[in-house]
Backbone atoms as SQL, in Angstrom:
CREATE TABLE atoms (id INTEGER PRIMARY KEY, chain TEXT, resi INTEGER, resn TEXT, atom TEXT, x REAL, y REAL, z REAL);
INSERT INTO atoms VALUES
  (1, 'A', 1, 'UNK', 'N', 119.070, 104.444, 118.950),
  (2, 'A', 1, 'UNK', 'CA', 118.655, 105.816, 119.028),
  (3, 'A', 1, 'UNK', 'C', 118.249, 106.176, 120.463),
  (4, 'A', 2, 'UNK', 'N', 117.582, 105.276, 121.158),
  (5, 'A', 2, 'UNK', 'CA', 117.093, 105.538, 122.508),
  (6, 'A', 2, 'UNK', 'C', 118.216, 105.388, 123.532),
  (7, 'A', 3, 'UNK', 'N', 118.317, 106.353, 124.425),
  (8, 'A', 3, 'UNK', 'CA', 119.332, 106.314, 125.487),
  (9, 'A', 3, 'UNK', 'C', 118.725, 105.976, 126.852),
  (10, 'A', 4, 'UNK', 'N', 117.417, 105.678, 126.898),
  (11, 'A', 4, 'UNK', 'CA', 116.745, 105.395, 128.159),
  (12, 'A', 4, 'UNK', 'C', 117.041, 103.981, 128.639),
  (13, 'A', 5, 'UNK', 'N', 116.909, 103.774, 129.958),
  (14, 'A', 5, 'UNK', 'CA', 117.032, 102.449, 130.541),
  (15, 'A', 5, 'UNK', 'C', 115.773, 102.149, 131.315),
  (16, 'A', 6, 'UNK', 'N', 115.052, 101.130, 131.031),
  (17, 'A', 6, 'UNK', 'CA', 115.218, 100.236, 129.893),
  (18, 'A', 6, 'UNK', 'C', 114.915, 100.980, 128.595),
  (19, 'A', 7, 'UNK', 'N', 115.490, 100.512, 127.500),
  (20, 'A', 7, 'UNK', 'CA', 115.294, 101.209, 126.221),
  (21, 'A', 7, 'UNK', 'C', 113.838, 101.164, 125.752),
  (22, 'A', 8, 'UNK', 'N', 113.464, 102.195, 125.029),
  (23, 'A', 8, 'UNK', 'CA', 112.121, 102.260, 124.449),
  (24, 'A', 8, 'UNK', 'C', 111.974, 101.187, 123.374),
  (25, 'A', 9, 'UNK', 'N', 110.744, 100.754, 123.105),
  (26, 'A', 9, 'UNK', 'CA', 110.518, 99.779, 122.032),
  (27, 'A', 9, 'UNK', 'C', 110.942, 100.367, 120.688),
  (28, 'A', 10, 'UNK', 'N', 111.430, 99.522, 119.818),
  (29, 'A', 10, 'UNK', 'CA', 111.865, 99.980, 118.492),
  (30, 'A', 10, 'UNK', 'C', 110.660, 100.360, 117.647),
  (31, 'A', 11, 'UNK', 'N', 110.906, 101.055, 116.567),
  (32, 'A', 11, 'UNK', 'CA', 109.845, 101.481, 115.657),
  (33, 'A', 11, 'UNK', 'C', 109.182, 100.290, 114.981),
  (34, 'A', 12, 'UNK', 'N', 109.850, 99.135, 114.943),
  (35, 'A', 12, 'UNK', 'CA', 109.295, 97.936, 114.305),
  (36, 'A', 12, 'UNK', 'C', 108.506, 97.050, 115.264),
  (37, 'A', 13, 'UNK', 'N', 108.556, 97.348, 116.554),
  (38, 'A', 13, 'UNK', 'CA', 107.865, 96.484, 117.512),
  (39, 'A', 13, 'UNK', 'C', 106.379, 96.834, 117.593),
  (40, 'A', 14, 'UNK', 'N', 105.600, 95.880, 118.049),
  (41, 'A', 14, 'UNK', 'CA', 104.149, 96.059, 118.130),
  (42, 'A', 14, 'UNK', 'C', 103.758, 97.139, 119.138),
  (43, 'A', 15, 'UNK', 'N', 104.578, 97.356, 120.161),
  (44, 'A', 15, 'UNK', 'CA', 104.260, 98.354, 121.191),
  (45, 'A', 15, 'UNK', 'C', 105.045, 99.652, 121.002),
  (46, 'A', 16, 'UNK', 'N', 105.338, 99.996, 119.749),
  (47, 'A', 16, 'UNK', 'CA', 106.152, 101.176, 119.436),
  (48, 'A', 16, 'UNK', 'C', 105.574, 102.472, 119.995),
  (49, 'A', 17, 'UNK', 'N', 104.230, 102.552, 120.173),
  (50, 'A', 17, 'UNK', 'CA', 103.602, 103.774, 120.668),
  (51, 'A', 17, 'UNK', 'C', 103.906, 104.043, 122.137),
  (52, 'A', 18, 'UNK', 'N', 104.474, 103.066, 122.844),
  (53, 'A', 18, 'UNK', 'CA', 104.785, 103.254, 124.262),
  (54, 'A', 18, 'UNK', 'C', 106.158, 103.879, 124.493),
  (55, 'A', 19, 'UNK', 'N', 106.869, 104.242, 123.433),
  (56, 'A', 19, 'UNK', 'CA', 108.153, 104.930, 123.580),
  (57, 'A', 19, 'UNK', 'C', 107.925, 106.321, 124.168),
  (58, 'A', 20, 'UNK', 'N', 108.953, 106.889, 124.762),
  (59, 'A', 20, 'UNK', 'CA', 108.841, 108.209, 125.392),
  (60, 'A', 20, 'UNK', 'C', 108.680, 109.323, 124.360),
  (61, 'A', 21, 'UNK', 'N', 107.958, 110.359, 124.769),
  (62, 'A', 21, 'UNK', 'CA', 107.782, 111.538, 123.920),
  (63, 'A', 21, 'UNK', 'C', 109.060, 112.355, 123.864),
  (64, 'A', 22, 'UNK', 'N', 109.427, 112.791, 122.680),
  (65, 'A', 22, 'UNK', 'CA', 110.560, 113.692, 122.491),
  (66, 'A', 22, 'UNK', 'C', 110.031, 115.096, 122.213),
  (67, 'A', 23, 'UNK', 'N', 108.974, 115.181, 121.406),
  (68, 'A', 23, 'UNK', 'CA', 108.344, 116.460, 121.076),
  (69, 'A', 23, 'UNK', 'C', 106.842, 116.229, 120.967),
  (70, 'A', 24, 'UNK', 'N', 106.079, 117.186, 121.488),
  (71, 'A', 24, 'UNK', 'CA', 104.616, 117.071, 121.472),
  (72, 'A', 24, 'UNK', 'C', 104.051, 118.394, 120.976),
  (73, 'A', 25, 'UNK', 'N', 103.305, 118.342, 119.887),
  (74, 'A', 25, 'UNK', 'CA', 102.728, 119.545, 119.292),
  (75, 'A', 25, 'UNK', 'C', 101.231, 119.339, 119.063),
  (76, 'A', 26, 'UNK', 'N', 100.423, 119.388, 120.134),
  (77, 'A', 26, 'UNK', 'CA', 98.984, 119.155, 119.987),
  (78, 'A', 26, 'UNK', 'C', 98.307, 120.190, 119.092),
  (79, 'A', 27, 'UNK', 'N', 98.855, 121.398, 119.052),
  (80, 'A', 27, 'UNK', 'CA', 98.271, 122.424, 118.188),
  (81, 'A', 27, 'UNK', 'C', 98.429, 122.087, 116.713),
  (82, 'A', 28, 'UNK', 'N', 99.409, 121.231, 116.401),
  (83, 'A', 28, 'UNK', 'CA', 99.625, 120.786, 115.025),
  (84, 'A', 28, 'UNK', 'C', 99.157, 119.361, 114.808),
  (85, 'A', 29, 'UNK', 'N', 98.821, 118.651, 115.883),
  (86, 'A', 29, 'UNK', 'CA', 98.263, 117.313, 115.772),
  (87, 'A', 29, 'UNK', 'C', 99.266, 116.181, 115.648),
  (88, 'A', 30, 'UNK', 'N', 100.498, 116.372, 116.139),
  (89, 'A', 30, 'UNK', 'CA', 101.471, 115.285, 116.047),
  (90, 'A', 30, 'UNK', 'C', 102.403, 115.288, 117.242),
  (91, 'A', 31, 'UNK', 'N', 103.054, 114.124, 117.449),
  (92, 'A', 31, 'UNK', 'CA', 104.055, 113.945, 118.492),
  (93, 'A', 31, 'UNK', 'C', 105.181, 113.077, 117.944),
  (94, 'A', 32, 'UNK', 'N', 106.402, 113.346, 118.379),
  (95, 'A', 32, 'UNK', 'CA', 107.571, 112.554, 118.001),
  (96, 'A', 32, 'UNK', 'C', 107.992, 111.711, 119.182),
  (97, 'A', 33, 'UNK', 'N', 108.165, 110.412, 118.949),
  (98, 'A', 33, 'UNK', 'CA', 108.600, 109.500, 119.993),
  (99, 'A', 33, 'UNK', 'C', 110.103, 109.268, 119.914),
  (100, 'A', 34, 'UNK', 'N', 110.663, 108.769, 120.994),
  (101, 'A', 34, 'UNK', 'CA', 112.093, 108.511, 121.101),
  (102, 'A', 34, 'UNK', 'C', 112.601, 107.545, 120.030),
  (103, 'A', 35, 'UNK', 'N', 111.758, 106.643, 119.570),
  (104, 'A', 35, 'UNK', 'CA', 112.167, 105.662, 118.574),
  (105, 'A', 35, 'UNK', 'C', 112.029, 106.180, 117.139),
  (106, 'A', 36, 'UNK', 'N', 111.706, 107.480, 116.983),
  (107, 'A', 36, 'UNK', 'CA', 111.624, 108.077, 115.655),
  (108, 'A', 36, 'UNK', 'C', 110.252, 108.030, 115.019),
  (109, 'A', 37, 'UNK', 'N', 109.273, 107.452, 115.695),
  (110, 'A', 37, 'UNK', 'CA', 107.913, 107.358, 115.170),
  (111, 'A', 37, 'UNK', 'C', 107.201, 108.694, 115.381),
  (112, 'A', 38, 'UNK', 'N', 106.505, 109.163, 114.353),
  (113, 'A', 38, 'UNK', 'CA', 105.661, 110.349, 114.475),
  (114, 'A', 38, 'UNK', 'C', 104.222, 109.854, 114.592),
  (115, 'A', 39, 'UNK', 'N', 103.581, 110.216, 115.696),
  (116, 'A', 39, 'UNK', 'CA', 102.176, 109.858, 115.929),
  (117, 'A', 39, 'UNK', 'C', 101.308, 111.054, 115.586),
  (118, 'A', 40, 'UNK', 'N', 100.203, 110.808, 114.899),
  (119, 'A', 40, 'UNK', 'CA', 99.270, 111.865, 114.559),
  (120, 'A', 40, 'UNK', 'C', 98.010, 111.706, 115.398),
  (121, 'A', 41, 'UNK', 'N', 97.313, 112.805, 115.647),
  (122, 'A', 41, 'UNK', 'CA', 96.136, 112.761, 116.521),
  (123, 'A', 41, 'UNK', 'C', 95.012, 111.898, 115.964),
  (124, 'A', 42, 'UNK', 'N', 95.024, 111.624, 114.659),
  (125, 'A', 42, 'UNK', 'CA', 93.997, 110.746, 114.081),
  (126, 'A', 42, 'UNK', 'C', 94.366, 109.272, 114.219),
  (127, 'A', 43, 'UNK', 'N', 95.421, 108.973, 114.967),
  (128, 'A', 43, 'UNK', 'CA', 95.988, 107.649, 115.252),
  (129, 'A', 43, 'UNK', 'C', 96.833, 107.095, 114.114),
  (130, 'A', 44, 'UNK', 'N', 97.077, 107.867, 113.079),
  (131, 'A', 44, 'UNK', 'CA', 98.017, 107.451, 112.040),
  (132, 'A', 44, 'UNK', 'C', 99.444, 107.582, 112.548),
  (133, 'A', 45, 'UNK', 'N', 100.371, 106.922, 111.868),
  (134, 'A', 45, 'UNK', 'CA', 101.780, 106.961, 112.267),
  (135, 'A', 45, 'UNK', 'C', 102.670, 107.058, 111.034),
  (136, 'A', 46, 'UNK', 'N', 103.815, 107.695, 111.216),
  (137, 'A', 46, 'UNK', 'CA', 104.861, 107.729, 110.199),
  (138, 'A', 46, 'UNK', 'C', 106.094, 107.123, 110.841),
  (139, 'A', 47, 'UNK', 'N', 106.580, 106.019, 110.272),
  (140, 'A', 47, 'UNK', 'CA', 107.745, 105.329, 110.826),
  (141, 'A', 47, 'UNK', 'C', 109.030, 105.953, 110.287),
  (142, 'A', 48, 'UNK', 'N', 110.142, 105.781, 110.989),
  (143, 'A', 48, 'UNK', 'CA', 111.396, 106.409, 110.573),
  (144, 'A', 48, 'UNK', 'C', 111.861, 106.023, 109.166),
  (145, 'A', 49, 'UNK', 'N', 111.481, 104.842, 108.691),
  (146, 'A', 49, 'UNK', 'CA', 111.901, 104.417, 107.354),
  (147, 'A', 49, 'UNK', 'C', 110.966, 104.913, 106.255),
  (148, 'A', 50, 'UNK', 'N', 109.960, 105.736, 106.640),
  (149, 'A', 50, 'UNK', 'CA', 109.046, 106.317, 105.666),
  (150, 'A', 50, 'UNK', 'C', 107.742, 105.561, 105.492),
  (151, 'A', 51, 'UNK', 'N', 107.618, 104.401, 106.129),
  (152, 'A', 51, 'UNK', 'CA', 106.356, 103.663, 106.035),
  (153, 'A', 51, 'UNK', 'C', 105.247, 104.415, 106.760),
  (154, 'A', 52, 'UNK', 'N', 104.047, 104.272, 106.250),
  (155, 'A', 52, 'UNK', 'CA', 102.879, 104.924, 106.817),
  (156, 'A', 52, 'UNK', 'C', 101.966, 103.866, 107.427),
  (157, 'A', 53, 'UNK', 'N', 101.515, 104.120, 108.641),
  (158, 'A', 53, 'UNK', 'CA', 100.524, 103.276, 109.290),
  (159, 'A', 53, 'UNK', 'C', 99.222, 104.077, 109.261),
  (160, 'A', 54, 'UNK', 'N', 98.216, 103.540, 108.594),
  (161, 'A', 54, 'UNK', 'CA', 96.941, 104.245, 108.459),
  (162, 'A', 54, 'UNK', 'C', 96.273, 104.415, 109.816),
  (163, 'A', 55, 'UNK', 'N', 95.449, 105.443, 109.969),
  (164, 'A', 55, 'UNK', 'CA', 94.715, 105.630, 111.227),
  (165, 'A', 55, 'UNK', 'C', 93.898, 104.395, 111.575),
  (166, 'A', 56, 'UNK', 'N', 93.852, 104.088, 112.858),
  (167, 'A', 56, 'UNK', 'CA', 93.136, 102.908, 113.353),
  (168, 'A', 56, 'UNK', 'C', 91.883, 103.341, 114.071),
  (169, 'A', 57, 'UNK', 'N', 90.900, 103.745, 113.331),
  (170, 'A', 57, 'UNK', 'CA', 89.630, 104.171, 113.929),
  (171, 'A', 57, 'UNK', 'C', 88.774, 102.944, 114.203),
  (172, 'A', 58, 'UNK', 'N', 88.087, 102.923, 115.344),
  (173, 'A', 58, 'UNK', 'CA', 87.228, 101.772, 115.639),
  (174, 'A', 58, 'UNK', 'C', 86.071, 101.678, 114.654),
  (175, 'A', 59, 'UNK', 'N', 85.747, 100.454, 114.289),
  (176, 'A', 59, 'UNK', 'CA', 84.612, 100.249, 113.371),
  (177, 'A', 59, 'UNK', 'C', 83.321, 100.653, 114.063),
  (178, 'A', 60, 'UNK', 'N', 82.431, 101.253, 113.290),
  (179, 'A', 60, 'UNK', 'CA', 81.142, 101.643, 113.844),
  (180, 'A', 60, 'UNK', 'C', 81.183, 102.932, 114.629),
  (181, 'A', 61, 'UNK', 'N', 82.344, 103.581, 114.698),
  (182, 'A', 61, 'UNK', 'CA', 82.429, 104.847, 115.427),
  (183, 'A', 61, 'UNK', 'C', 81.666, 105.922, 114.654),
  (184, 'A', 62, 'UNK', 'N', 80.938, 106.699, 115.372),
  (185, 'A', 62, 'UNK', 'CA', 80.154, 107.757, 114.742),
  (186, 'A', 62, 'UNK', 'C', 80.531, 109.095, 115.385),
  (187, 'A', 63, 'UNK', 'N', 80.431, 110.123, 114.582),
  (188, 'A', 63, 'UNK', 'CA', 80.644, 111.456, 115.108),
  (189, 'A', 63, 'UNK', 'C', 79.436, 111.863, 115.924),
  (190, 'A', 64, 'UNK', 'N', 79.673, 112.483, 117.049),
  (191, 'A', 64, 'UNK', 'CA', 78.567, 112.962, 117.861),
  (192, 'A', 64, 'UNK', 'C', 78.665, 114.473, 117.979),
  (193, 'A', 65, 'UNK', 'N', 77.551, 115.106, 118.089),
  (194, 'A', 65, 'UNK', 'CA', 77.532, 116.551, 118.273),
  (195, 'A', 65, 'UNK', 'C', 76.814, 116.873, 119.566),
  (196, 'A', 66, 'UNK', 'N', 77.244, 117.934, 120.172),
  (197, 'A', 66, 'UNK', 'CA', 76.630, 118.334, 121.443),
  (198, 'A', 66, 'UNK', 'C', 75.481, 119.290, 121.219);
């Protein structure tokens, strides 16, 4: 799928999030990568084969208010 040189990491690789952006929609909270992965602002992912990667929030993280 990727036409870049060097090619972007595949959707199955551990570093899949380092692929190039194809579409970025911060107002909607998602981005599409060259390898077909959809990244969500909550750190969740949707892989091209339909698998879901749950958000990876750090343990012990707390919401703060100003």
